[in-house]
Coordinates of C-alpha atoms in Angstrom, one line a residue:
X1 CA 0.0 0.0 0.0
X2 CA 1.4 3.4 -0.9
X3 CA 2.2 6.0 1.8
X4 CA -0.6 8.2 3.1
X5 CA -0.9 11.7 1.6
X6 CA -2.0 13.4 4.8
X7 CA -1.3 12.3 8.4
X8 CA -3.3 13.3 11.5
X9 CA -2.7 12.6 15.2
X10 CA -5.6 11.6 17.4
X11 CA -6.1 15.2 18.5
X12 CA -4.6 17.1 15.6
X13 CA -6.7 19.9 14.3
X14 CA -7.0 20.1 10.5
X15 CA -7.4 23.7 9.5
X16 CA -7.7 25.9 6.5
X17 CA -6.1 29.3 6.5
X18 CA -9.4 31.0 5.8
X19 CA -11.6 29.0 8.2
X20 CA -14.8 30.7 9.2
X21 CA -15.5 31.6 12.8
X22 CA -17.5 28.4 13.5
X23 CA -17.4 25.7 16.1
X24 CA -14.8 23.1 15.5
X25 CA -16.3 20.2 13.5
X26 CA -15.5 16.9 15.3
X27 CA -15.2 13.8 13.1
X28 CA -14.9 10.3 14.5
X29 CA -13.2 7.3 12.8
X30 CA -12.4 3.9 14.2
X31 CA -8.6 3.8 14.1
X32 CA -8.4 0.0 13.8
X33 CA -9.3 -0.6 10.1
X34 CA -6.2 -0.3 7.9
X35 CA -5.8 1.0 5.2
X36 CA -8.9 3.2 5.8
X37 CA -8.2 4.3 9.4
X38 CA -5.5 3.2 11.7
X39 CA -3.3 4.5 14.6
X40 CA 0.5 4.3 14.0
X41 CA 3.0 3.3 16.6
X42 CA 3.7 7.0 17.3
X43 CA 0.1 7.8 17.8
X44 CA -0.9 9.2 14.4
X45 CA -4.3 8.6 13.0
X46 CA -3.9 7.8 9.3
X47 CA -5.7 6.2 6.4
X48 CA -8.0 6.8 3.5
X49 CA -10.9 7.9 5.7
X50 CA -8.7 10.3 7.5
X51 CA -7.4 11.9 4.3
X52 CA -10.9 12.1 2.8
X53 CA -12.1 13.8 6.1
X54 CA -9.3 16.4 5.9
X55 CA -10.0 17.1 2.2
X56 CA -13.7 17.5 2.9
X57 CA -12.9 20.0 5.7
X58 CA -10.8 22.0 3.4
X59 CA -13.6 22.0 0.8
X60 CA -16.1 23.2 3.4
X61 CA -13.6 25.8 4.8
X62 CA -14.1 24.3 8.3
X63 CA -11.8 23.7 11.2
X64 CA -11.9 20.0 12.0
X65 CA -10.7 17.7 14.7
X66 CA -10.5 14.0 13.9
X67 CA -10.8 11.6 16.8
X68 CA -10.7 7.8 17.3
X69 CA -13.7 5.9 18.7
X70 CA -14.2 2.2 19.1
X71 CA -16.6 0.6 16.6
X72 CA -19.3 -0.5 18.9
X73 CA -19.5 2.9 20.5
X74 CA -19.2 5.0 17.3
X75 CA -23.0 5.5 16.6
X76 CA -24.0 6.0 20.2
X77 CA -21.2 8.7 20.4
X78 CA -22.7 10.5 17.5
X79 CA -26.2 10.3 18.8
X80 CA -25.0 11.7 22.1
X81 CA -23.2 14.7 20.6
X82 CA -19.7 13.4 21.3
X83 CA -18.8 14.4 17.8
X84 CA -20.6 15.7 14.7
X85 CA -19.9 13.1 12.0
X86 CA -18.6 9.6 11.4
X87 CA -16.1 9.0 8.5
X88 CA -15.1 5.4 9.2
X89 CA -16.0 3.3 6.2
X90 CA -19.5 2.8 7.5
X91 CA -22.0 0.9 5.4
X92 CA -25.4 2.6 4.8
X93 CA -27.9 0.0 6.1
X94 CA -31.6 0.2 7.0
X95 CA -30.8 -0.6 10.6
X96 CA -28.4 2.3 10.9
X97 CA -30.7 4.6 9.1
X98 CA -33.1 4.2 12.0
X99 CA -30.6 5.8 14.3
X100 CA -28.6 8.3 12.1
X101 CA -28.6 9.8 8.7
X102 CA -26.0 9.4 5.9
X103 CA -24.6 11.5 3.2
X104 CA -24.3 10.3 -0.4
X105 CA -21.9 7.3 -0.7
X106 CA -18.2 8.1 -1.0
X107 CA -17.2 4.6 -2.1
X108 CA -18.6 1.1 -2.8
X109 CA -17.6 -2.0 -0.9
X110 CA -17.3 -5.7 -1.5
X111 CA -16.6 -8.7 0.8
X112 CA -13.7 -11.2 0.8
X113 CA -13.2 -14.5 2.6
X114 CA -9.7 -15.2 3.7
X115 CA -8.2 -18.5 4.9
X116 CA -4.8 -20.2 5.2
X117 CA -2.8 -20.2 2.0
X118 CA -3.5 -23.4 0.0
X119 CA -6.7 -24.1 1.9
X120 CA -9.2 -26.2 -0.1
X121 CA -12.2 -24.5 1.6
X122 CA -14.8 -23.0 -0.7
X123 CA -17.5 -20.5 0.1
X124 CA -20.0 -23.3 0.2
X125 CA -18.0 -25.2 2.8
X126 CA -17.8 -22.3 5.3
X127 CA -20.8 -23.5 7.1
X128 CA -18.8 -26.4 8.5
X129 CA -15.9 -24.5 10.0
X130 CA -15.2 -21.7 12.5
X131 CA -15.5 -18.3 10.8
X132 CA -14.4 -14.9 12.1
X133 CA -15.9 -11.5 11.5
X134 CA -15.9 -8.1 13.1
X135 CA -19.0 -7.5 15.1
X136 CA -21.6 -5.0 14.0
X137 CA -20.4 -5.0 10.4
X138 CA -21.9 -6.0 7.0
X139 CA -19.4 -8.8 6.9
X140 CA -20.8 -10.2 10.2
X141 CA -24.4 -9.8 8.9
X142 CA -23.6 -11.6 5.6
X143 CA -21.9 -14.4 7.5
X144 CA -24.9 -14.8 9.8
X145 CA -27.3 -14.7 6.9
X146 CA -25.4 -17.3 4.9
X147 CA -24.1 -19.7 7.6
X148 CA -25.3 -18.6 11.0
X149 CA -27.7 -21.5 11.6
X150 CA -24.9 -24.1 11.1
X151 CA -21.5 -22.4 11.3
X152 CA -19.4 -21.5 14.2
X153 CA -19.4 -17.7 13.8
X154 CA -16.9 -16.0 16.1
X155 CA -17.1 -12.2 16.5
X156 CA -14.2 -9.8 17.1
X157 CA -13.8 -6.2 18.1
X158 CA -11.4 -5.6 15.3
X159 CA -10.2 -7.2 12.1
X160 CA -6.6 -7.5 13.2
X161 CA -7.8 -9.6 16.2
X162 CA -9.6 -12.0 13.8
X163 CA -6.5 -12.2 11.5
X164 CA -4.4 -13.1 14.6
X165 CA -6.7 -16.0 15.4
X166 CA -6.7 -17.1 11.7
X167 CA -2.9 -17.2 11.7
X168 CA -2.9 -19.2 15.0
X169 CA -5.4 -21.7 13.6
X170 CA -8.2 -20.9 16.1
X171 CA -10.5 -20.1 13.1
X172 CA -10.4 -21.3 9.5
X173 CA -11.7 -18.3 7.7
X174 CA -12.4 -14.6 8.0
X175 CA -15.1 -12.6 6.2
X176 CA -14.1 -9.0 5.8
X177 CA -14.2 -6.0 3.4
X178 CA -12.4 -6.4 0.1
X179 CA -9.8 -3.6 0.3
X180 CA -8.7 -4.3 3.9
X181 CA -8.5 -8.0 3.0
X182 CA -6.1 -7.1 0.2
X183 CA -4.1 -5.1 2.7
X184 CA -3.9 -8.1 5.0
X185 CA -2.6 -10.3 2.2
X186 CA 0.0 -7.6 1.3
X187 CA 1.3 -7.5 4.8
X188 CA 0.8 -11.1 6.2
X189 CA 2.3 -14.3 4.9
X190 CA 0.6 -17.6 4.9
X191 CA -2.9 -16.4 4.1
X192 CA -4.9 -16.4 0.9
X193 CA -8.3 -15.9 -0.7
X194 CA -11.1 -18.4 -0.3
X195 CA -13.4 -16.0 -2.1
X196 CA -11.9 -12.8 -3.4
X197 CA -14.8 -10.5 -4.2
X198 CA -18.4 -10.9 -3.2
X199 CA -20.8 -8.1 -4.4
X200 CA -23.3 -7.3 -1.7
X201 CA -24.3 -3.8 -3.1
X202 CA -22.7 -2.1 -0.2
X203 CA -22.4 1.7 -0.2
X204 CA -20.3 3.6 2.3
X205 CA -21.4 7.0 3.6
X206 CA -20.7 9.6 6.2
X207 CA -22.8 9.3 9.3
X208 CA -24.6 12.4 10.5
X209 CA -27.1 13.0 13.4
X210 CA -30.7 12.9 12.5
X211 CA -32.0 16.4 11.9
X212 CA -28.7 17.9 10.9
X213 CA -29.6 18.5 7.3
X214 CA -27.3 21.5 7.0
X215 CA -24.2 19.5 7.8
X216 CA -25.4 16.6 5.6
X217 CA -25.8 19.0 2.6
X218 CA -22.4 20.6 3.4
X219 CA -20.7 17.2 3.3
X220 CA -22.5 16.3 0.1
X221 CA -21.4 19.5 -1.6
X222 CA -17.8 19.1 -0.4
X223 CA -17.8 15.5 -1.7
X224 CA -18.8 16.8 -5.2
X225 CA -16.1 19.4 -5.0
X226 CA -13.3 17.0 -4.2
X227 CA -14.6 14.6 -6.9
X228 CA -14.6 17.4 -9.5
X229 CA -11.2 18.9 -8.7
X230 CA -9.3 15.6 -8.6
X231 CA -8.5 15.5 -4.9
X232 CA -10.6 12.4 -4.2
X233 CA -9.0 10.5 -7.1
X234 CA -5.5 11.5 -5.9
X235 CA -6.1 10.2 -2.4
X236 CA -7.7 7.0 -3.7
X237 CA -4.8 6.4 -6.1
X238 CA -2.3 6.9 -3.3
X239 CA -3.8 4.1 -1.3
X240 CA -5.3 1.7 -3.9
X241 CA -3.8 2.5 -7.2
X242 CA -7.2 3.2 -8.6
X243 CA -10.4 5.3 -8.1
X244 CA -12.6 3.4 -5.7
X245 CA -15.6 5.7 -5.9

C-alpha cells in the first residue's frame, strides 16, 4: 500500500487558512481498520478515511478535529453529541438509518473471505468451520445470513484480532471487506483468498445525526467538490492505485 498523503494525530486539528469563525467540526473514525483508518506506533491517526475527512474539511472551509472511537460505540457517540460526523468506512444500512442519517456514498464496498494459503475450503464449505468476522459490520451480517444457523461464527472487536486467530489456527476463515482484505494479504504471509470479491451492493457513507440537514448538505457539496477537482482521485490512487468511488 502506498504511503498516506495526509497524516493526522488523534487530537490534531485540520485547519484551512481562511476557516470561518464556526465551532470546530469533530469527526470520528475507528482507528483500527487499515488502510482506511489506523493508529500508527507513534500515535498518528492515518488512512484513506482520515485523508478524505481532511479534504472535505478544506472544501467546506471548516476547522476540524479527527478523533478515534471504538466501533461498537461509534454510533452512540454521534447520537449523544460526542462528535458531529462519522467517517469510518461505515455501510449505509436500513438498521443504521433508524438511528442516524447518511450522506451520499463516498465509495462502494465488496466482501472477501480469507483462509490459510493453500486451503481447499470454498464459500459453500464455510458452514462447517469456524468463521471470524468483526461484530456490527456487514461482513458479520452476511456471515450470519449465509451460515449462522450451522456455522461456528466468532465475533471480534477488530479485524486485526480476527487475523491473529486465523494465523494461529483458532478459526479457519475470516469474512471482511475487500480492500482491507487485500491489505492483510499484502502484509501477512501464509494467508490467501477463499473467495476474493463478493458483491453485496454495499455503499459507504458519512454518518450524521438525524435532523442535521445543514451538515449533511455541506458534506455532500464538499464531496462533489473533491470529486470534481481531482482531490478524491489523488487520495484514492495513493492508497489503492485506482479510483474506488
